Amino acid sequence: MLTLNDTRCYYFDDDIHQHLLIISPTETSLDLMGWLNFNLSELKFYLQHHGAILLRGFQLYSAQLCQKTAETLIPHLLPYLNRSTPRTHIGGKIYTSTEYPPEQIIPQHNENSYSHEWPEEILFFCLVPPTIGGETPITDSRLIYQHMPHPLKKKFLEAGVLYLRNYRHAMGLSWQDAFQTSNPSEVDTYLKKAGIEWVWHHNEHLTTKYKGPAAILHKMTNQHCWFNQAHLFHIYSLCETYRNYLLNTYTSEEMPRHAYFGDQTEIEPDDITQILALYQEHSYHFAWQRGDILWLDNQLYAHGRFAFTGNRKIVVAMGNN
């Protein structure tokens, strides 16, 4: 059993598998910021070892305290640029989690793995837990890499992933929302620096293509991690109603977003089914409680969202150490 000053440490599943490490204070009066600063080096060691930590019972109930906690745990917080989902900026470097309708499931993914740069770590703060559902399933990306069927893994590793995006006001995010600017030349500068191909259509419609890896080697653990969003961008990851609407409205190249193999060949629907099934097989989840802090190594662990009812307010911070 692990020990930290003034806390109880235990594992979500069991001591054999040692999945999610849960740390709770033994006294409700424990000062969170003081405790974090005193135990910071040990906490970072545990994060590197486990990839996922849940801090529970520390009475974190405000966005301001979320910001202070994030600044302590992740010293180099990042703004949310090159956005792929709608979020609201709360303040500082704190954002709402993805604002999709509550009935919609968000497949598990590693944050910004569709981009040329991504946060090494991500924090989720539960200010208001949902009434029913709304859990955040998480999966060890190393397990997805290990268990990916060999022919499919080989194809992904050799070809990479090509992400197609079309930014329009009428469907999905506009380019103004995605890049947080209304100046096309600023977008051009960003895309050129990021190595993203782009085409403007009368300055109101932007098409981008970016080729990224299917997996990465974690620089601290030296382990391979499945690290891409091919399954999330692919049209066949969507519910049948929405998918059919898009297929009847747009060509493949006009989709709000879609994913191909890096050699521009199609990823088959059966491939997407296999990937989603792997995430489901190896995932686990917990019921959110008010004040929970979920700290993930964004490369070692993927995350998603279940459908929910009632209010749910999870805010997010991300960055690098």
PDB file of C-alpha atoms in Angstrom:
ATOM      1  CA  MET A   1       0.000   0.000   0.000  1.00  0.00           C
ATOM      2  CA  LEU A   2       1.331   3.416  -0.963  1.00  0.00           C
ATOM      3  CA  THR A   3       1.480   6.171   1.618  1.00  0.00           C
ATOM      4  CA  LEU A   4       1.452   9.941   1.442  1.00  0.00           C
ATOM      5  CA  ASN A   5       1.268  12.355   4.363  1.00  0.00           C
ATOM      6  CA  ASP A   6      -2.261  12.696   5.829  1.00  0.00           C
ATOM      7  CA  THR A   7      -3.921  10.593   3.108  1.00  0.00           C
ATOM      8  CA  ARG A   8      -5.175   7.121   2.300  1.00  0.00           C
ATOM      9  CA  CYS A   9      -3.954   5.642  -1.017  1.00  0.00           C
ATOM     10  CA  TYR A  10      -5.662   2.712  -2.737  1.00  0.00           C
ATOM     11  CA  TYR A  11      -6.413   1.358  -6.190  1.00  0.00           C
ATOM     12  CA  PHE A  12      -9.712   1.665  -8.005  1.00  0.00           C
ATOM     13  CA  ASP A  13      -9.803  -1.922  -9.252  1.00  0.00           C
ATOM     14  CA  ASP A  14      -7.537  -4.042  -7.064  1.00  0.00           C
ATOM     15  CA  ASP A  15      -3.957  -4.212  -5.883  1.00  0.00           C
ATOM     16  CA  ILE A  16      -3.014  -6.728  -8.571  1.00  0.00           C
ATOM     17  CA  HIS A  17      -3.898  -4.677 -11.652  1.00  0.00           C
ATOM     18  CA  GLN A  18      -3.086  -1.310 -10.046  1.00  0.00           C
ATOM     19  CA  HIS A  19      -5.065   0.761 -12.515  1.00  0.00           C
ATOM     20  CA  LEU A  20      -6.273   4.087 -11.164  1.00  0.00           C
ATOM     21  CA  LEU A  21      -4.548   5.282  -7.982  1.00  0.00           C
ATOM     22  CA  ILE A  22      -7.022   7.022  -5.641  1.00  0.00           C
ATOM     23  CA  ILE A  23      -5.738   9.390  -2.944  1.00  0.00           C
ATOM     24  CA  SER A  24      -8.056  10.749  -0.233  1.00  0.00           C
ATOM     25  CA  PRO A  25      -7.312  12.912   2.831  1.00  0.00           C
ATOM     26  CA  THR A  26      -7.734  11.365   6.255  1.00  0.00           C
ATOM     27  CA  GLU A  27      -8.954  14.726   7.612  1.00  0.00           C
ATOM     28  CA  THR A  28     -11.464  16.983   5.829  1.00  0.00           C
ATOM     29  CA  SER A  29      -9.620  20.052   7.093  1.00  0.00           C
ATOM     30  CA  LEU A  30      -6.465  19.195   5.122  1.00  0.00           C
ATOM     31  CA  ASP A  31      -5.140  22.220   3.201  1.00  0.00           C
ATOM     32  CA  LEU A  32      -5.108  21.153  -0.444  1.00  0.00           C
ATOM     33  CA  MET A  33      -2.550  23.625  -1.768  1.00  0.00           C
ATOM     34  CA  GLY A  34      -0.164  23.108   1.103  1.00  0.00           C
ATOM     35  CA  TRP A  35      -0.466  19.334   0.783  1.00  0.00           C
ATOM     36  CA  LEU A  36       0.079  19.413  -2.983  1.00  0.00           C
ATOM     37  CA  ASN A  37       3.221  21.525  -2.703  1.00  0.00           C
ATOM     38  CA  PHE A  38       4.644  19.328   0.064  1.00  0.00           C
ATOM     39  CA  ASN A  39       4.025  16.069  -1.835  1.00  0.00           C
ATOM     40  CA  LEU A  40       4.457  17.282  -5.412  1.00  0.00           C
ATOM     41  CA  SER A  41       7.561  15.277  -6.357  1.00  0.00           C
ATOM     42  CA  GLU A  42       6.065  12.049  -5.030  1.00  0.00           C
ATOM     43  CA  LEU A  43       2.761  12.700  -6.797  1.00  0.00           C
ATOM     44  CA  LYS A  44       4.567  13.216 -10.099  1.00  0.00           C
ATOM     45  CA  PHE A  45       6.435   9.964  -9.588  1.00  0.00           C
ATOM     46  CA  TYR A  46       3.130   8.145  -9.050  1.00  0.00           C
ATOM     47  CA  LEU A  47       1.623   9.752 -12.160  1.00  0.00           C
ATOM     48  CA  GLN A  48       4.545   8.581 -14.277  1.00  0.00           C
ATOM     49  CA  HIS A  49       4.243   5.074 -12.820  1.00  0.00           C
ATOM     50  CA  HIS A  50       0.454   4.681 -12.987  1.00  0.00           C
ATOM     51  CA  GLY A  51      -0.577   7.191 -15.660  1.00  0.00           C
ATOM     52  CA  ALA A  52      -3.798   8.072 -13.790  1.00  0.00           C
ATOM     53  CA  ILE A  53      -4.511   9.504 -10.323  1.00  0.00           C
ATOM     54  CA  LEU A  54      -7.842  10.423  -8.739  1.00  0.00           C
ATOM     55  CA  LEU A  55      -7.670  12.932  -5.886  1.00  0.00           C
ATOM     56  CA  ARG A  56     -10.939  12.587  -3.966  1.00  0.00           C
ATOM     57  CA  GLY A  57     -12.327  14.391  -0.939  1.00  0.00           C
ATOM     58  CA  PHE A  58     -10.124  17.501  -1.005  1.00  0.00           C
ATOM     59  CA  GLN A  59     -13.081  19.924  -1.098  1.00  0.00           C
ATOM     60  CA  LEU A  60     -12.257  21.556  -4.414  1.00  0.00           C
ATOM     61  CA  TYR A  61     -15.456  23.427  -5.187  1.00  0.00           C
ATOM     62  CA  SER A  62     -14.545  26.543  -7.224  1.00  0.00           C
ATOM     63  CA  ALA A  63     -13.038  27.367 -10.614  1.00  0.00           C
ATOM     64  CA  GLN A  64     -10.514  29.619  -8.867  1.00  0.00           C
ATOM     65  CA  LEU A  65      -9.204  26.711  -6.807  1.00  0.00           C
ATOM     66  CA  CYS A  66      -9.122  24.596  -9.951  1.00  0.00           C
ATOM     67  CA  GLN A  67      -6.807  27.164 -11.543  1.00  0.00           C
ATOM     68  CA  LYS A  68      -4.497  27.226  -8.502  1.00  0.00           C
ATOM     69  CA  THR A  69      -4.401  23.442  -8.376  1.00  0.00           C
ATOM     70  CA  ALA A  70      -3.665  23.213 -12.095  1.00  0.00           C
ATOM     71  CA  GLU A  71      -0.828  25.730 -11.817  1.00  0.00           C
ATOM     72  CA  THR A  72       0.702  23.649  -9.025  1.00  0.00           C
ATOM     73  CA  LEU A  73       0.420  20.247 -10.692  1.00  0.00           C
ATOM     74  CA  ILE A  74       1.156  21.344 -14.296  1.00  0.00           C
ATOM     75  CA  PRO A  75       3.472  24.372 -14.324  1.00  0.00           C
ATOM     76  CA  HIS A  76       3.202  25.068 -18.060  1.00  0.00           C
ATOM     77  CA  LEU A  77      -0.523  25.262 -18.760  1.00  0.00           C
ATOM     78  CA  LEU A  78      -1.587  25.554 -22.399  1.00  0.00           C
ATOM     79  CA  PRO A  79      -4.417  27.427 -24.122  1.00  0.00           C
ATOM     80  CA  TYR A  80      -6.857  25.324 -26.133  1.00  0.00           C
ATOM     81  CA  LEU A  81      -5.929  26.082 -29.761  1.00  0.00           C
ATOM     82  CA  ASN A  82      -6.479  24.112 -32.966  1.00  0.00           C
ATOM     83  CA  ARG A  83      -9.777  23.128 -31.349  1.00  0.00           C
ATOM     84  CA  SER A  84     -11.825  20.173 -32.522  1.00  0.00           C
ATOM     85  CA  THR A  85     -14.758  20.472 -30.100  1.00  0.00           C
ATOM     86  CA  PRO A  86     -16.782  23.300 -28.547  1.00  0.00           C
ATOM     87  CA  ARG A  87     -15.660  24.481 -25.109  1.00  0.00           C
ATOM     88  CA  THR A  88     -16.152  27.588 -22.988  1.00  0.00           C
ATOM     89  CA  HIS A  89     -13.196  29.455 -21.509  1.00  0.00           C
ATOM     90  CA  ILE A  90     -13.786  29.690 -17.759  1.00  0.00           C
ATOM     91  CA  GLY A  91     -10.762  31.851 -16.949  1.00  0.00           C
ATOM     92  CA  GLY A  92      -6.994  31.543 -16.845  1.00  0.00           C
ATOM     93  CA  LYS A  93      -6.209  28.231 -18.569  1.00  0.00           C
ATOM     94  CA  ILE A  94      -9.415  26.523 -17.393  1.00  0.00           C
ATOM     95  CA  TYR A  95     -12.046  25.347 -19.901  1.00  0.00           C
ATOM     96  CA  THR A  96     -15.258  23.398 -19.781  1.00  0.00           C
ATOM     97  CA  SER A  97     -15.063  19.813 -20.944  1.00  0.00           C
ATOM     98  CA  THR A  98     -16.432  19.191 -24.450  1.00  0.00           C
ATOM     99  CA  GLU A  99     -19.915  20.676 -24.756  1.00  0.00           C
ATOM    100  CA  TYR A 100     -21.681  17.957 -26.709  1.00  0.00           C
ATOM    101  CA  PRO A 101     -25.356  17.156 -26.001  1.00  0.00           C
ATOM    102  CA  PRO A 102     -25.766  15.012 -22.863  1.00  0.00           C
ATOM    103  CA  GLU A 103     -27.198  12.057 -24.798  1.00  0.00           C
ATOM    104  CA  GLN A 104     -24.067  11.856 -26.943  1.00  0.00           C
ATOM    105  CA  ILE A 105     -21.194   9.506 -26.089  1.00  0.00           C
ATOM    106  CA  ILE A 106     -17.644  10.767 -26.660  1.00  0.00           C
ATOM    107  CA  PRO A 107     -15.298   7.918 -27.679  1.00  0.00           C
ATOM    108  CA  GLN A 108     -12.066   7.634 -25.753  1.00  0.00           C
ATOM    109  CA  HIS A 109      -9.115   9.539 -27.129  1.00  0.00           C
ATOM    110  CA  ASN A 110      -5.832  11.192 -26.162  1.00  0.00           C
ATOM    111  CA  GLU A 111      -6.263  14.969 -26.065  1.00  0.00           C
ATOM    112  CA  ASN A 112      -5.061  16.760 -29.232  1.00  0.00           C
ATOM    113  CA  SER A 113      -3.487  13.590 -30.646  1.00  0.00           C
ATOM    114  CA  TYR A 114      -4.790  14.788 -34.047  1.00  0.00           C
ATOM    115  CA  SER A 115      -2.426  17.768 -33.815  1.00  0.00           C
ATOM    116  CA  HIS A 116       1.277  18.463 -34.236  1.00  0.00           C
ATOM    117  CA  GLU A 117       1.461  19.277 -30.521  1.00  0.00           C
ATOM    118  CA  TRP A 118      -0.423  17.998 -27.518  1.00  0.00           C
ATOM    119  CA  PRO A 119      -0.447  18.387 -23.732  1.00  0.00           C
ATOM    120  CA  GLU A 120       1.558  15.845 -21.800  1.00  0.00           C
ATOM    121  CA  GLU A 121      -0.918  15.945 -18.920  1.00  0.00           C
ATOM    122  CA  ILE A 122      -4.578  16.786 -18.425  1.00  0.00           C
ATOM    123  CA  LEU A 123      -6.654  17.563 -15.332  1.00  0.00           C
ATOM    124  CA  PHE A 124     -10.406  17.121 -14.900  1.00  0.00           C
ATOM    125  CA  PHE A 125     -12.170  18.865 -12.011  1.00  0.00           C
ATOM    126  CA  CYS A 126     -15.708  17.869 -11.013  1.00  0.00           C
ATOM    127  CA  LEU A 127     -17.619  20.916  -9.827  1.00  0.00           C
ATOM    128  CA  VAL A 128     -21.085  19.412 -10.365  1.00  0.00           C
ATOM    129  CA  PRO A 129     -21.500  15.637 -10.802  1.00  0.00           C
ATOM    130  CA  PRO A 130     -24.218  14.404 -13.159  1.00  0.00           C
ATOM    131  CA  THR A 131     -27.395  12.873 -11.773  1.00  0.00           C
ATOM    132  CA  ILE A 132     -27.056   9.698 -13.820  1.00  0.00           C
ATOM    133  CA  GLY A 133     -24.171   8.568 -16.033  1.00  0.00           C
ATOM    134  CA  GLY A 134     -21.624  11.045 -17.358  1.00  0.00           C
ATOM    135  CA  GLU A 135     -18.627   8.986 -16.241  1.00  0.00           C
ATOM    136  CA  THR A 136     -15.236   9.549 -17.842  1.00  0.00           C
ATOM    137  CA  PRO A 137     -13.996   6.129 -19.010  1.00  0.00           C
ATOM    138  CA  ILE A 138     -10.231   5.838 -19.245  1.00  0.00           C
ATOM    139  CA  THR A 139      -7.979   3.313 -20.977  1.00  0.00           C
ATOM    140  CA  ASP A 140      -4.266   2.606 -20.860  1.00  0.00           C
ATOM    141  CA  SER A 141      -2.945   3.529 -24.332  1.00  0.00           C
ATOM    142  CA  ARG A 142      -0.189   0.941 -23.967  1.00  0.00           C
ATOM    143  CA  LEU A 143      -2.807  -1.818 -23.811  1.00  0.00           C
ATOM    144  CA  ILE A 144      -4.456  -0.574 -27.004  1.00  0.00           C
ATOM    145  CA  TYR A 145      -1.065  -0.660 -28.732  1.00  0.00           C
ATOM    146  CA  GLN A 146      -0.305  -4.149 -27.433  1.00  0.00           C
ATOM    147  CA  HIS A 147      -3.669  -5.669 -28.352  1.00  0.00           C
ATOM    148  CA  MET A 148      -4.275  -3.971 -31.695  1.00  0.00           C
ATOM    149  CA  PRO A 149      -4.614  -6.730 -34.359  1.00  0.00           C
ATOM    150  CA  HIS A 150      -1.225  -7.056 -36.056  1.00  0.00           C
ATOM    151  CA  PRO A 151      -2.255  -6.392 -39.698  1.00  0.00           C
ATOM    152  CA  LEU A 152      -4.196  -3.290 -38.714  1.00  0.00           C
ATOM    153  CA  LYS A 153      -1.421  -2.067 -36.416  1.00  0.00           C
ATOM    154  CA  LYS A 154       1.167  -2.603 -39.160  1.00  0.00           C
ATOM    155  CA  LYS A 155      -0.858  -0.570 -41.649  1.00  0.00           C
ATOM    156  CA  PHE A 156      -1.368   2.286 -39.174  1.00  0.00           C
ATOM    157  CA  LEU A 157       2.264   2.363 -38.066  1.00  0.00           C
ATOM    158  CA  GLU A 158       3.551   2.391 -41.649  1.00  0.00           C
ATOM    159  CA  ALA A 159       1.058   4.884 -43.072  1.00  0.00           C
ATOM    160  CA  GLY A 160       0.111   7.086 -40.096  1.00  0.00           C
ATOM    161  CA  VAL A 161      -3.202   8.950 -39.985  1.00  0.00           C
ATOM    162  CA  LEU A 162      -4.419  11.714 -42.283  1.00  0.00           C
ATOM    163  CA  TYR A 163      -6.915  14.081 -40.636  1.00  0.00           C
ATOM    164  CA  LEU A 164      -9.275  16.003 -42.891  1.00  0.00           C
ATOM    165  CA  ARG A 165     -11.210  18.982 -41.521  1.00  0.00           C
ATOM    166  CA  ASN A 166     -13.641  21.418 -43.126  1.00  0.00           C
ATOM    167  CA  TYR A 167     -14.434  24.516 -41.080  1.00  0.00           C
ATOM    168  CA  ARG A 168     -17.819  26.056 -41.823  1.00  0.00           C
ATOM    169  CA  HIS A 169     -20.230  28.195 -39.825  1.00  0.00           C
ATOM    170  CA  ALA A 170     -23.135  25.883 -40.610  1.00  0.00           C
ATOM    171  CA  MET A 171     -21.568  22.581 -39.521  1.00  0.00           C
ATOM    172  CA  GLY A 172     -18.988  21.864 -36.830  1.00  0.00           C
ATOM    173  CA  LEU A 173     -16.543  24.486 -35.612  1.00  0.00           C
ATOM    174  CA  SER A 174     -15.831  27.573 -37.663  1.00  0.00           C
ATOM    175  CA  TRP A 175     -12.185  28.411 -38.272  1.00  0.00           C
ATOM    176  CA  GLN A 176     -12.650  31.459 -36.034  1.00  0.00           C
ATOM    177  CA  ASP A 177     -13.621  29.206 -33.108  1.00  0.00           C
ATOM    178  CA  ALA A 178     -11.008  26.560 -33.831  1.00  0.00           C
ATOM    179  CA  PHE A 179      -8.079  28.981 -33.996  1.00  0.00           C
ATOM    180  CA  GLN A 180      -9.450  31.712 -31.744  1.00  0.00           C
ATOM    181  CA  THR A 181      -8.957  34.518 -34.241  1.00  0.00           C
ATOM    182  CA  SER A 182     -10.937  36.285 -36.965  1.00  0.00           C
ATOM    183  CA  ASN A 183      -7.800  37.085 -38.989  1.00  0.00           C
ATOM    184  CA  PRO A 184      -7.143  34.593 -41.837  1.00  0.00           C
ATOM    185  CA  SER A 185      -3.467  35.576 -42.015  1.00  0.00           C
ATOM    186  CA  GLU A 186      -2.992  34.537 -38.380  1.00  0.00           C
ATOM    187  CA  VAL A 187      -4.508  31.167 -39.230  1.00  0.00           C
ATOM    188  CA  ASP A 188      -2.133  30.869 -42.210  1.00  0.00           C
ATOM    189  CA  THR A 189       0.841  31.539 -39.940  1.00  0.00           C
ATOM    190  CA  TYR A 190      -0.286  28.913 -37.445  1.00  0.00           C
ATOM    191  CA  LEU A 191      -0.971  26.266 -40.098  1.00  0.00           C
ATOM    192  CA  LYS A 192       2.335  26.833 -41.867  1.00  0.00           C
ATOM    193  CA  LYS A 193       4.282  26.536 -38.616  1.00  0.00           C
ATOM    194  CA  ALA A 194       2.337  23.372 -37.689  1.00  0.00           C
ATOM    195  CA  GLY A 195       2.957  21.682 -41.035  1.00  0.00           C
ATOM    196  CA  ILE A 196      -0.769  21.527 -41.841  1.00  0.00           C
ATOM    197  CA  GLU A 197      -1.914  21.753 -45.482  1.00  0.00           C
ATOM    198  CA  TRP A 198      -4.777  24.173 -46.093  1.00  0.00           C
ATOM    199  CA  VAL A 199      -7.037  25.688 -48.734  1.00  0.00           C
ATOM    200  CA  TRP A 200      -9.280  28.722 -48.331  1.00  0.00           C
ATOM    201  CA  HIS A 201     -12.663  28.878 -50.020  1.00  0.00           C
ATOM    202  CA  HIS A 202     -13.598  32.587 -50.147  1.00  0.00           C
ATOM    203  CA  ASN A 203     -12.258  33.098 -46.562  1.00  0.00           C
ATOM    204  CA  GLU A 204     -15.429  31.638 -45.060  1.00  0.00           C
ATOM    205  CA  HIS A 205     -14.693  27.953 -45.553  1.00  0.00           C
ATOM    206  CA  LEU A 206     -11.312  26.435 -44.692  1.00  0.00           C
ATOM    207  CA  THR A 207     -10.106  22.909 -45.521  1.00  0.00           C
ATOM    208  CA  THR A 208      -7.075  21.427 -43.729  1.00  0.00           C
ATOM    209  CA  LYS A 209      -5.176  18.143 -43.945  1.00  0.00           C
ATOM    210  CA  TYR A 210      -2.615  16.936 -41.458  1.00  0.00           C
ATOM    211  CA  LYS A 211      -0.689  13.667 -41.309  1.00  0.00           C
ATOM    212  CA  GLY A 212       0.190  12.440 -37.831  1.00  0.00           C
ATOM    213  CA  PRO A 213       1.531   9.242 -36.259  1.00  0.00           C
ATOM    214  CA  ALA A 214      -0.625   6.332 -35.115  1.00  0.00           C
ATOM    215  CA  ALA A 215       1.548   5.690 -32.061  1.00  0.00           C
ATOM    216  CA  ILE A 216       4.264   7.411 -30.057  1.00  0.00           C
ATOM    217  CA  LEU A 217       7.077   6.354 -27.745  1.00  0.00           C
ATOM    218  CA  HIS A 218       6.594   7.833 -24.271  1.00  0.00           C
ATOM    219  CA  LYS A 219       9.742   9.798 -23.505  1.00  0.00           C
ATOM    220  CA  MET A 220       9.761   8.949 -19.780  1.00  0.00           C
ATOM    221  CA  THR A 221       8.596   5.317 -19.716  1.00  0.00           C
ATOM    222  CA  ASN A 222      10.027   4.386 -23.154  1.00  0.00           C
ATOM    223  CA  GLN A 223       6.804   2.464 -23.884  1.00  0.00           C
ATOM    224  CA  HIS A 224       4.744   2.503 -27.069  1.00  0.00           C
ATOM    225  CA  CYS A 225       1.339   4.188 -26.784  1.00  0.00           C
ATOM    226  CA  TRP A 226      -1.516   4.070 -29.275  1.00  0.00           C
ATOM    227  CA  PHE A 227      -1.922   7.796 -29.885  1.00  0.00           C
ATOM    228  CA  ASN A 228      -4.242   9.090 -32.579  1.00  0.00           C
ATOM    229  CA  GLN A 229      -7.858  10.060 -33.199  1.00  0.00           C
ATOM    230  CA  ALA A 230      -8.543   8.104 -36.369  1.00  0.00           C
ATOM    231  CA  HIS A 231     -11.509   6.394 -34.722  1.00  0.00           C
ATOM    232  CA  LEU A 232     -12.878   9.700 -33.394  1.00  0.00           C
ATOM    233  CA  PHE A 233     -12.572  11.663 -36.658  1.00  0.00           C
ATOM    234  CA  HIS A 234     -13.812   8.833 -38.863  1.00  0.00           C
ATOM    235  CA  ILE A 235     -17.349   9.225 -40.136  1.00  0.00           C
ATOM    236  CA  TYR A 236     -18.264   5.697 -38.954  1.00  0.00           C
ATOM    237  CA  SER A 237     -17.653   6.586 -35.324  1.00  0.00           C
ATOM    238  CA  LEU A 238     -20.817   8.718 -35.417  1.00  0.00           C
ATOM    239  CA  CYS A 239     -24.320   7.530 -34.606  1.00  0.00           C
ATOM    240  CA  GLU A 240     -26.225   6.186 -37.598  1.00  0.00           C
ATOM    241  CA  THR A 241     -28.631   9.136 -37.888  1.00  0.00           C
ATOM    242  CA  TYR A 242     -25.920  11.810 -37.923  1.00  0.00           C
ATOM    243  CA  ARG A 243     -23.629   9.681 -40.116  1.00  0.00           C
ATOM    244  CA  ASN A 244     -26.340   9.159 -42.732  1.00  0.00           C
ATOM    245  CA  TYR A 245     -27.139  12.867 -42.757  1.00  0.00           C
ATOM    246  CA  LEU A 246     -23.501  13.741 -43.450  1.00  0.00           C
ATOM    247  CA  LEU A 247     -23.110  11.005 -46.074  1.00  0.00           C
ATOM    248  CA  ASN A 248     -26.201  12.311 -47.875  1.00  0.00           C
ATOM    249  CA  THR A 249     -25.036  15.940 -47.638  1.00  0.00           C
ATOM    250  CA  TYR A 250     -21.288  15.927 -48.285  1.00  0.00           C
ATOM    251  CA  THR A 251     -18.701  14.058 -50.298  1.00  0.00           C
ATOM    252  CA  SER A 252     -15.872  12.360 -48.407  1.00  0.00           C
ATOM    253  CA  GLU A 253     -13.624  15.398 -48.968  1.00  0.00           C
ATOM    254  CA  GLU A 254     -16.309  17.811 -47.754  1.00  0.00           C
ATOM    255  CA  MET A 255     -16.993  16.163 -44.381  1.00  0.00           C
ATOM    256  CA  PRO A 256     -16.643  18.403 -41.300  1.00  0.00           C
ATOM    257  CA  ARG A 257     -13.965  15.914 -40.285  1.00  0.00           C
ATOM    258  CA  HIS A 258     -12.812  12.503 -41.416  1.00  0.00           C
ATOM    259  CA  ALA A 259      -9.740  10.283 -41.079  1.00  0.00           C
ATOM    260  CA  TYR A 260      -7.799   8.229 -43.621  1.00  0.00           C
ATOM    261  CA  PHE A 261      -4.633   6.216 -43.496  1.00  0.00           C
ATOM    262  CA  GLY A 262      -1.674   8.502 -44.077  1.00  0.00           C
ATOM    263  CA  ASP A 263      -1.335   7.252 -47.658  1.00  0.00           C
ATOM    264  CA  GLN A 264      -4.856   8.648 -48.271  1.00  0.00           C
ATOM    265  CA  THR A 265      -6.519   5.228 -48.516  1.00  0.00           C
ATOM    266  CA  GLU A 266      -9.789   4.672 -46.684  1.00  0.00           C
ATOM    267  CA  ILE A 267      -9.921   3.258 -43.191  1.00  0.00           C
ATOM    268  CA  GLU A 268     -12.647   0.634 -43.371  1.00  0.00           C
ATOM    269  CA  PRO A 269     -15.663   0.733 -41.043  1.00  0.00           C
ATOM    270  CA  ASP A 270     -14.648  -2.699 -39.691  1.00  0.00           C
ATOM    271  CA  ASP A 271     -11.290  -1.206 -38.677  1.00  0.00           C
ATOM    272  CA  ILE A 272     -13.065   1.487 -36.681  1.00  0.00           C
ATOM    273  CA  THR A 273     -15.290  -1.146 -35.067  1.00  0.00           C
ATOM    274  CA  GLN A 274     -12.215  -3.110 -33.959  1.00  0.00           C
ATOM    275  CA  ILE A 275     -10.561  -0.037 -32.467  1.00  0.00           C
ATOM    276  CA  LEU A 276     -13.662   1.076 -30.576  1.00  0.00           C
ATOM    277  CA  ALA A 277     -14.153  -2.464 -29.251  1.00  0.00           C
ATOM    278  CA  LEU A 278     -10.584  -2.514 -27.927  1.00  0.00           C
ATOM    279  CA  TYR A 279     -11.139   0.703 -26.006  1.00  0.00           C
ATOM    280  CA  GLN A 280     -14.347  -0.664 -24.543  1.00  0.00           C
ATOM    281  CA  GLU A 281     -12.698  -3.951 -23.565  1.00  0.00           C
ATOM    282  CA  HIS A 282      -9.802  -2.347 -21.691  1.00  0.00           C
ATOM    283  CA  SER A 283     -11.548   0.693 -20.196  1.00  0.00           C
ATOM    284  CA  TYR A 284     -12.824   1.299 -16.687  1.00  0.00           C
ATOM    285  CA  HIS A 285     -14.707   4.146 -15.065  1.00  0.00           C
ATOM    286  CA  PHE A 286     -15.898   5.567 -11.765  1.00  0.00           C
ATOM    287  CA  ALA A 287     -18.866   7.691 -10.705  1.00  0.00           C
ATOM    288  CA  TRP A 288     -17.916  11.353 -10.377  1.00  0.00           C
ATOM    289  CA  GLN A 289     -18.145  12.986  -6.940  1.00  0.00           C
ATOM    290  CA  ARG A 290     -18.124  16.712  -6.308  1.00  0.00           C
ATOM    291  CA  GLY A 291     -14.561  17.948  -5.827  1.00  0.00           C
ATOM    292  CA  ASP A 292     -12.906  15.029  -7.651  1.00  0.00           C
ATOM    293  CA  ILE A 293      -9.652  15.749  -9.479  1.00  0.00           C
ATOM    294  CA  LEU A 294      -8.666  13.290 -12.213  1.00  0.00           C
ATOM    295  CA  TRP A 295      -5.036  13.691 -13.287  1.00  0.00           C
ATOM    296  CA  LEU A 296      -3.955  11.825 -16.419  1.00  0.00           C
ATOM    297  CA  ASP A 297      -0.753  11.417 -18.325  1.00  0.00           C
ATOM    298  CA  ASN A 298      -2.341  12.282 -21.680  1.00  0.00           C
ATOM    299  CA  GLN A 299      -0.027   9.947 -23.576  1.00  0.00           C
ATOM    300  CA  LEU A 300      -0.404   6.920 -21.294  1.00  0.00           C
ATOM    301  CA  TYR A 301      -4.182   7.253 -20.870  1.00  0.00           C
ATOM    302  CA  ALA A 302      -7.124   7.997 -23.154  1.00  0.00           C
ATOM    303  CA  HIS A 303     -10.407   9.388 -21.865  1.00  0.00           C
ATOM    304  CA  GLY A 304     -14.000   9.742 -23.067  1.00  0.00           C
ATOM    305  CA  ARG A 305     -17.504  10.521 -21.791  1.00  0.00           C
ATOM    306  CA  PHE A 306     -20.673   8.529 -21.253  1.00  0.00           C
ATOM    307  CA  ALA A 307     -24.117   9.972 -21.843  1.00  0.00           C
ATOM    308  CA  PHE A 308     -25.756  11.558 -18.810  1.00  0.00           C
ATOM    309  CA  THR A 309     -28.811  13.208 -17.336  1.00  0.00           C
ATOM    310  CA  GLY A 310     -28.943  16.198 -14.988  1.00  0.00           C
ATOM    311  CA  ASN A 311     -26.378  18.935 -14.621  1.00  0.00           C
ATOM    312  CA  ARG A 312     -22.739  18.045 -15.193  1.00  0.00           C
ATOM    313  CA  LYS A 313     -19.898  20.524 -14.834  1.00  0.00           C
ATOM    314  CA  ILE A 314     -16.431  19.121 -15.422  1.00  0.00           C
ATOM    315  CA  VAL A 315     -13.722  21.691 -16.146  1.00  0.00           C
ATOM    316  CA  VAL A 316     -10.366  20.938 -17.690  1.00  0.00           C
ATOM    317  CA  ALA A 317      -6.780  22.189 -17.678  1.00  0.00           C
ATOM    318  CA  MET A 318      -3.931  20.794 -19.745  1.00  0.00           C
ATOM    319  CA  GLY A 319      -0.240  21.410 -20.235  1.00  0.00           C
ATOM    320  CA  ASN A 320       3.340  20.223 -19.836  1.00  0.00           C
ATOM    321  CA  ASN A 321       5.725  19.719 -16.953  1.00  0.00           C
TER     322      ASN A 321
END
